[in-house]
mmCIF file of C-alpha atoms in Angstrom:
data_model
loop_
_atom_site.group_PDB
_atom_site.id
_atom_site.type_symbol
_atom_site.label_atom_id
_atom_site.label_comp_id
_atom_site.label_asym_id
_atom_site.label_seq_id
_atom_site.Cartn_x
_atom_site.Cartn_y
_atom_site.Cartn_z
ATOM 1 C CA MET Y 799 230.928 20.682 264.775
ATOM 2 C CA LYS Y 800 229.594 17.790 262.753
ATOM 3 C CA LEU Y 801 227.120 15.095 263.722
ATOM 4 C CA LEU Y 802 227.241 11.597 262.336
ATOM 5 C CA ASN Y 803 224.424 9.203 263.028
ATOM 6 C CA GLU Y 804 223.805 5.529 262.711
ATOM 7 C CA VAL Y 805 220.959 3.245 263.791
ATOM 8 C CA ILE Y 806 221.637 -0.194 265.226
ATOM 9 C CA GLY Y 807 218.477 -2.003 266.284
ATOM 10 C CA ASN Y 808 216.531 0.304 268.575
ATOM 11 C CA LYS Y 809 219.546 2.497 269.249
ATOM 12 C CA LEU Y 810 220.452 5.784 267.654
ATOM 13 C CA ILE Y 811 224.192 6.440 267.740
ATOM 14 C CA VAL Y 812 225.221 10.075 267.467
ATOM 15 C CA THR Y 813 228.912 10.810 267.009
ATOM 16 C CA MET Y 814 229.856 14.373 267.854
ATOM 17 C CA SER Y 815 232.845 15.541 265.898
ATOM 18 C CA GLY Y 816 234.618 18.839 266.552
ATOM 19 C CA GLU Y 817 234.047 21.486 269.219
ATOM 20 C CA LEU Y 818 230.920 21.589 271.373
ATOM 21 C CA ASP Y 819 230.305 25.004 272.917
ATOM 22 C CA HIS Y 820 227.379 27.384 273.451
ATOM 23 C CA HIS Y 821 227.622 28.595 269.847
ATOM 24 C CA VAL Y 822 226.839 25.194 268.341
ATOM 25 C CA ALA Y 823 224.745 23.801 271.222
ATOM 26 C CA LYS Y 824 221.420 25.072 269.905
ATOM 27 C CA SER Y 825 221.748 23.616 266.416
ATOM 28 C CA ILE Y 826 223.073 20.328 267.817
ATOM 29 C CA ARG Y 827 220.034 20.090 270.099
ATOM 30 C CA ILE Y 828 217.639 20.648 267.219
ATOM 31 C CA GLU Y 829 219.498 18.210 264.994
ATOM 32 C CA VAL Y 830 219.561 15.413 267.582
ATOM 33 C CA ASP Y 831 215.888 15.956 268.503
ATOM 34 C CA GLU Y 832 214.954 15.714 264.822
ATOM 35 C CA LEU Y 833 216.973 12.509 264.494
ATOM 36 C CA ILE Y 834 215.216 11.010 267.523
ATOM 37 C CA LEU Y 835 211.821 11.752 265.933
ATOM 38 C CA LYS Y 836 212.811 10.616 262.469
ATOM 39 C CA LYS Y 837 214.637 7.402 263.341
ATOM 40 C CA ARG Y 838 212.036 6.359 265.935
ATOM 41 C CA THR Y 839 214.645 4.583 268.039
ATOM 42 C CA LYS Y 840 214.126 4.107 271.737
ATOM 43 C CA ASN Y 841 217.656 4.559 273.027
ATOM 44 C CA LEU Y 842 220.385 7.083 272.317
ATOM 45 C CA ILE Y 843 224.152 6.658 272.483
ATOM 46 C CA PHE Y 844 226.499 9.640 272.264
ATOM 47 C CA ASP Y 845 229.917 8.700 270.923
ATOM 48 C CA MET Y 846 232.383 11.317 272.205
ATOM 49 C CA SER Y 847 235.493 9.873 270.552
ATOM 50 C CA GLN Y 848 235.700 12.598 267.886
ATOM 51 C CA LEU Y 849 235.101 15.498 270.266
ATOM 52 C CA LYS Y 850 237.998 17.964 270.193
ATOM 53 C CA PHE Y 851 236.656 20.425 272.757
ATOM 54 C CA MET Y 852 233.703 20.700 275.098
ATOM 55 C CA ASP Y 853 232.723 23.228 277.745
ATOM 56 C CA SER Y 854 229.758 23.055 280.120
ATOM 57 C CA SER Y 855 227.364 23.777 277.246
ATOM 58 C CA GLY Y 856 227.735 20.092 276.354
ATOM 59 C CA ILE Y 857 226.012 19.041 279.571
ATOM 60 C CA GLY Y 858 222.813 20.851 278.643
ATOM 61 C CA VAL Y 859 222.836 19.180 275.239
ATOM 62 C CA ILE Y 860 223.082 15.708 276.781
ATOM 63 C CA LEU Y 861 220.716 16.270 279.721
ATOM 64 C CA GLY Y 862 218.121 17.900 277.479
ATOM 65 C CA ARG Y 863 218.117 14.870 275.183
ATOM 66 C CA TYR Y 864 217.964 12.636 278.242
ATOM 67 C CA LYS Y 865 214.695 14.342 279.217
ATOM 68 C CA ASN Y 866 213.237 13.808 275.757
ATOM 69 C CA ILE Y 867 214.352 10.184 275.542
ATOM 70 C CA THR Y 868 213.042 9.248 278.998
ATOM 71 C CA ASN Y 869 209.674 10.689 277.939
ATOM 72 C CA ILE Y 870 209.467 7.906 275.366
ATOM 73 C CA GLY Y 871 210.785 5.318 277.821
ATOM 74 C CA GLY Y 872 214.298 5.082 276.431
ATOM 75 C CA LYS Y 873 217.807 5.314 277.821
ATOM 76 C CA VAL Y 874 220.805 7.524 277.064
ATOM 77 C CA ALA Y 875 224.441 6.484 277.255
ATOM 78 C CA VAL Y 876 227.813 8.081 276.515
ATOM 79 C CA VAL Y 877 230.857 6.237 275.202
ATOM 80 C CA ASN Y 878 234.519 7.033 274.566
ATOM 81 C CA VAL Y 879 234.561 9.922 277.051
ATOM 82 C CA SER Y 880 237.938 11.647 277.466
ATOM 83 C CA ASP Y 881 239.323 12.337 280.957
ATOM 84 C CA ARG Y 882 238.538 16.036 280.678
ATOM 85 C CA VAL Y 883 234.970 15.613 279.476
ATOM 86 C CA ASP Y 884 234.591 12.965 282.177
ATOM 87 C CA ARG Y 885 235.549 15.548 284.833
ATOM 88 C CA ILE Y 886 232.975 18.020 283.511
ATOM 89 C CA PHE Y 887 230.293 15.313 283.410
ATOM 90 C CA SER Y 888 231.123 14.179 286.953
ATOM 91 C CA MET Y 889 230.771 17.729 288.332
ATOM 92 C CA THR Y 890 227.111 17.830 287.400
ATOM 93 C CA GLY Y 891 226.204 14.369 288.573
ATOM 94 C CA LEU Y 892 225.377 13.450 284.977
ATOM 95 C CA TYR Y 893 226.246 9.821 285.651
ATOM 96 C CA LYS Y 894 223.385 9.518 288.138
ATOM 97 C CA VAL Y 895 221.048 9.360 285.151
ATOM 98 C CA ILE Y 896 223.233 8.522 282.178
ATOM 99 C CA ASN Y 897 225.415 5.449 281.821
ATOM 100 C CA LYS Y 898 228.971 5.668 280.602
ATOM 101 C CA TYR Y 899 230.548 2.778 278.710
ATOM 102 C CA GLU Y 900 234.188 2.350 277.764
ATOM 103 C CA ASN Y 901 233.378 1.530 274.170
ATOM 104 C CA MET Y 902 230.571 1.092 271.693
ATOM 105 C CA SER Y 903 230.321 -2.689 271.830
ATOM 106 C CA THR Y 904 229.781 -2.636 275.599
ATOM 107 C CA ALA Y 905 227.170 0.100 275.234
ATOM 108 C CA LEU Y 906 225.348 -1.826 272.520
ATOM 109 C CA LYS Y 907 225.319 -4.924 274.703
ATOM 110 C CA HIS Y 908 223.907 -3.155 277.776
ATOM 111 C CA LEU Y 909 221.416 -0.745 276.287
ATOM 112 C CA MET M 894 252.662 47.138 287.556
ATOM 113 C CA GLU M 895 255.363 44.718 286.543
ATOM 114 C CA TYR M 896 254.610 42.133 283.919
ATOM 115 C CA ASN M 897 256.366 40.104 281.294
ATOM 116 C CA ASN M 898 253.778 40.325 278.571
ATOM 117 C CA TYR M 899 250.365 41.835 277.945
ATOM 118 C CA MET M 900 247.499 41.458 275.474
ATOM 119 C CA LYS M 901 244.085 43.025 275.030
ATOM 120 C CA LEU M 902 241.273 41.767 272.835
ATOM 121 C CA GLU M 903 237.885 43.360 272.259
ATOM 122 C CA PHE M 904 235.055 41.729 270.325
ATOM 123 C CA GLU M 905 231.290 41.707 269.952
ATOM 124 C CA SER M 906 229.229 39.431 272.171
ATOM 125 C CA LYS M 907 228.366 37.040 269.365
ATOM 126 C CA SER M 908 228.534 33.336 270.057
ATOM 127 C CA HIS M 909 230.738 32.897 266.964
ATOM 128 C CA ASN M 910 233.441 34.663 268.956
ATOM 129 C CA GLU M 911 233.564 32.069 271.752
ATOM 130 C CA ALA M 912 235.913 29.854 269.759
ATOM 131 C CA PHE M 913 237.873 32.885 268.529
ATOM 132 C CA ALA M 914 238.410 34.176 272.085
ATOM 133 C CA ARG M 915 239.569 30.872 273.569
ATOM 134 C CA VAL M 916 241.955 30.215 270.687
ATOM 135 C CA VAL M 917 243.526 33.696 270.945
ATOM 136 C CA VAL M 918 244.101 33.409 274.702
ATOM 137 C CA ALA M 919 245.457 29.877 274.314
ATOM 138 C CA ALA M 920 247.890 31.087 271.634
ATOM 139 C CA PHE M 921 249.053 33.913 273.918
ATOM 140 C CA ALA M 922 249.485 31.475 276.822
ATOM 141 C CA ALA M 923 251.548 29.147 274.623
ATOM 142 C CA GLN M 924 254.677 31.219 275.297
ATOM 143 C CA LEU M 925 254.631 29.814 278.862
ATOM 144 C CA ASP M 926 255.223 26.373 277.360
ATOM 145 C CA PRO M 927 252.162 24.786 278.951
ATOM 146 C CA THR M 928 251.130 21.175 278.575
ATOM 147 C CA ILE M 929 248.189 20.368 276.301
ATOM 148 C CA GLU M 930 246.233 19.721 279.479
ATOM 149 C CA GLU M 931 246.994 23.214 280.806
ATOM 150 C CA ILE M 932 246.135 24.833 277.472
ATOM 151 C CA THR M 933 242.798 23.025 277.480
ATOM 152 C CA ASP M 934 242.157 24.202 281.069
ATOM 153 C CA ILE M 935 242.619 27.787 279.853
ATOM 154 C CA LYS M 936 240.542 27.307 276.703
ATOM 155 C CA THR M 937 237.662 25.743 278.614
ATOM 156 C CA SER M 938 237.664 28.457 281.285
ATOM 157 C CA VAL M 939 237.814 31.315 278.758
ATOM 158 C CA SER M 940 234.973 29.671 276.855
ATOM 159 C CA GLU M 941 232.866 29.547 280.051
ATOM 160 C CA ALA M 942 233.591 33.180 280.955
ATOM 161 C CA VAL M 943 232.851 34.499 277.449
ATOM 162 C CA THR M 944 229.669 32.414 277.225
ATOM 163 C CA ASN M 945 228.533 33.885 280.564
ATOM 164 C CA ALA M 946 229.086 37.411 279.244
ATOM 165 C CA ILE M 947 227.089 36.659 276.082
ATOM 166 C CA ILE M 948 224.164 34.827 277.691
ATOM 167 C CA HIS M 949 223.888 36.537 281.066
ATOM 168 C CA GLY M 950 225.736 39.850 280.752
ATOM 169 C CA TYR M 951 224.204 40.948 277.469
ATOM 170 C CA GLU M 952 221.338 38.446 277.289
ATOM 171 C CA ASP M 953 221.993 38.006 273.585
ATOM 172 C CA LYS M 954 221.980 41.728 272.812
ATOM 173 C CA ILE M 955 225.192 42.843 271.180
ATOM 174 C CA GLY M 956 227.756 44.503 273.416
ATOM 175 C CA LEU M 957 231.506 44.441 273.744
ATOM 176 C CA ILE M 958 233.563 41.880 275.594
ATOM 177 C CA THR M 959 237.132 42.678 276.563
ATOM 178 C CA ILE M 960 239.815 40.189 277.434
ATOM 179 C CA VAL M 961 243.038 41.378 279.001
ATOM 180 C CA ALA M 962 245.716 38.808 279.692
ATOM 181 C CA VAL M 963 248.986 39.371 281.502
ATOM 182 C CA ILE M 964 251.880 36.977 281.858
ATOM 183 C CA ARG M 965 253.894 37.296 285.061
ATOM 184 C CA GLY M 966 256.632 34.771 285.559
ATOM 185 C CA LYS M 967 254.955 31.398 285.319
ATOM 186 C CA GLU M 968 251.402 32.611 285.587
ATOM 187 C CA ILE M 969 248.837 33.987 283.237
ATOM 188 C CA GLU M 970 246.107 36.266 284.559
ATOM 189 C CA ILE M 971 243.061 36.565 282.334
ATOM 190 C CA ASP M 972 240.317 39.175 282.797
ATOM 191 C CA VAL M 973 237.086 38.723 280.853
ATOM 192 C CA SER M 974 234.872 41.828 281.138
ATOM 193 C CA ASP M 975 231.510 42.946 279.849
ATOM 194 C CA ASN M 976 229.417 46.090 280.292
ATOM 195 C CA GLY M 977 226.218 44.104 280.618
ATOM 196 C CA LYS M 978 223.568 43.859 283.280
ATOM 197 C CA GLY M 979 225.803 42.584 286.064
ATOM 198 C CA ILE M 980 225.159 39.857 288.623
ATOM 199 C CA GLU M 981 222.903 40.634 291.591
ATOM 200 C CA ASN M 982 224.155 37.840 293.795
ATOM 201 C CA VAL M 983 227.639 36.644 292.869
ATOM 202 C CA ILE M 984 227.762 34.003 295.619
ATOM 203 C CA LYS M 985 224.514 32.488 294.370
ATOM 204 C CA ALA M 986 225.684 32.654 290.736
ATOM 205 C CA MET M 987 228.836 30.747 291.635
ATOM 206 C CA GLU M 988 226.983 27.920 293.378
ATOM 207 C CA PRO M 989 227.360 24.655 291.480
ATOM 208 C CA LEU M 990 224.278 23.787 289.431
ATOM 209 C CA TYR M 991 222.647 27.189 289.972
ATOM 210 C CA THR M 992 221.446 28.739 286.726
ATOM 211 C CA SER M 993 219.219 31.731 286.157
ATOM 212 C CA LYS M 994 218.384 30.352 282.723
ATOM 213 C CA PRO M 995 217.333 26.691 282.992
ATOM 214 C CA GLU M 996 215.113 27.131 279.941
ATOM 215 C CA LEU M 997 218.246 27.470 277.813
ATOM 216 C CA GLU M 998 219.450 24.059 279.001
ATOM 217 C CA ARG M 999 222.284 25.679 280.899
ATOM 218 C CA SER M 1000 223.740 23.378 283.527
ATOM 219 C CA GLY M 1001 224.867 26.015 286.027
ATOM 220 C CA ILE M 1002 228.415 24.784 286.372
ATOM 221 C CA GLY M 1003 230.292 27.415 284.377
ATOM 222 C CA PHE M 1004 231.963 28.899 287.455
ATOM 223 C CA THR M 1005 232.624 25.443 288.908
ATOM 224 C CA VAL M 1006 234.434 24.512 285.695
ATOM 225 C CA MET M 1007 236.537 27.694 285.878
ATOM 226 C CA GLU M 1008 237.356 27.050 289.539
ATOM 227 C CA THR M 1009 238.328 23.463 288.777
ATOM 228 C CA PHE M 1010 240.600 24.230 285.840
ATOM 229 C CA MET M 1011 242.179 27.513 287.008
ATOM 230 C CA ASN M 1012 244.143 28.289 290.188
ATOM 231 C CA VAL M 1013 242.258 31.470 291.077
ATOM 232 C CA VAL M 1014 238.818 32.713 289.960
ATOM 233 C CA LYS M 1015 237.397 36.021 291.166
ATOM 234 C CA VAL M 1016 234.205 37.699 290.067
ATOM 235 C CA TYR M 1017 233.641 41.446 290.296
ATOM 236 C CA SER M 1018 230.198 42.605 289.310
ATOM 237 C CA THR M 1019 228.035 45.705 289.606
ATOM 238 C CA VAL M 1020 224.381 45.576 288.642
ATOM 239 C CA GLY M 1021 223.767 47.783 285.632
ATOM 240 C CA GLU M 1022 227.487 48.225 284.922
ATOM 241 C CA GLY M 1023 228.888 44.840 284.122
ATOM 242 C CA THR M 1024 230.991 41.920 285.231
ATOM 243 C CA ARG M 1025 234.671 41.113 285.267
ATOM 244 C CA ILE M 1026 235.920 37.584 285.777
ATOM 245 C CA ARG M 1027 239.568 37.303 286.763
ATOM 246 C CA MET M 1028 241.260 33.951 286.398
ATOM 247 C CA ILE M 1029 244.840 32.975 287.123
ATOM 248 C CA LYS M 1030 246.572 29.848 285.890
ATOM 249 C CA ARG M 1031 250.018 28.820 287.090
ATOM 250 C CA ILE M 1032 251.853 26.838 284.482
ATOM 251 C CA GLN M 1033 253.706 23.966 286.114
ATOM 252 C CA ASN M 1034 255.410 22.252 283.278
ATOM 253 C CA GLN M 1035 258.092 24.692 282.307
ATOM 254 C CA ASN M 1036 261.839 25.014 282.606
ATOM 255 C CA THR M 1037 262.457 28.600 281.626
ATOM 256 C CA GLU M 1038 260.790 31.803 282.656
ATOM 257 C CA ILE M 1039 259.747 34.340 280.068
ATOM 258 C CA ARG M 1040 261.920 37.417 280.292
#
């Protein structure tokens, strides 16, 4: 699992590359939280296009960051979500609090 | 009991082994000629079951996890067992969004994921003895049966 990050305006873009399971969840959490503090951006976009595998551990990673970001008044979005990951996200009602966009340009426009 | 193929895998309850376990079972299941979708269903479900054993069964102490998989005709039956603390209330544990460990940012949908991606999911658990999760996946996309 590798994280790439980029800042565009007040948005932090985190691209998750590889396999997201319980084993890597903890370090990913810490890494993203550190990025949020360091980059001082308000909003967070997760780009899922490079994700090769995800189990339900991924939900905790996203919802946990959602809590932290809403504390500072920001928003969280996910983009490029595969059908499978979409099914797992839907099961938890993740989309009640997090917006999904088809691609990055749409997300950047709306967030 | 009649079966077409059998495998058994035993490993320590270390989170490193989650990827190892799902890849081994997926490779074993490959002889049924599943679609990529079906293979991912199996991988995801094995990952959930093994993660449950590590986090809840052993609560991050090191114990052994056993996976037995059997191929019968067009189905694969996968048993993931631990000798951990067991589940007091299986019905409660299987409720969507229920988690006994919210502080770990667990979402409580592990069993829901297994039930969505597999055809059959059964949980046998005894407090103080351990838990066995049995999952069955019928492979649709295949022309020939394994003999």
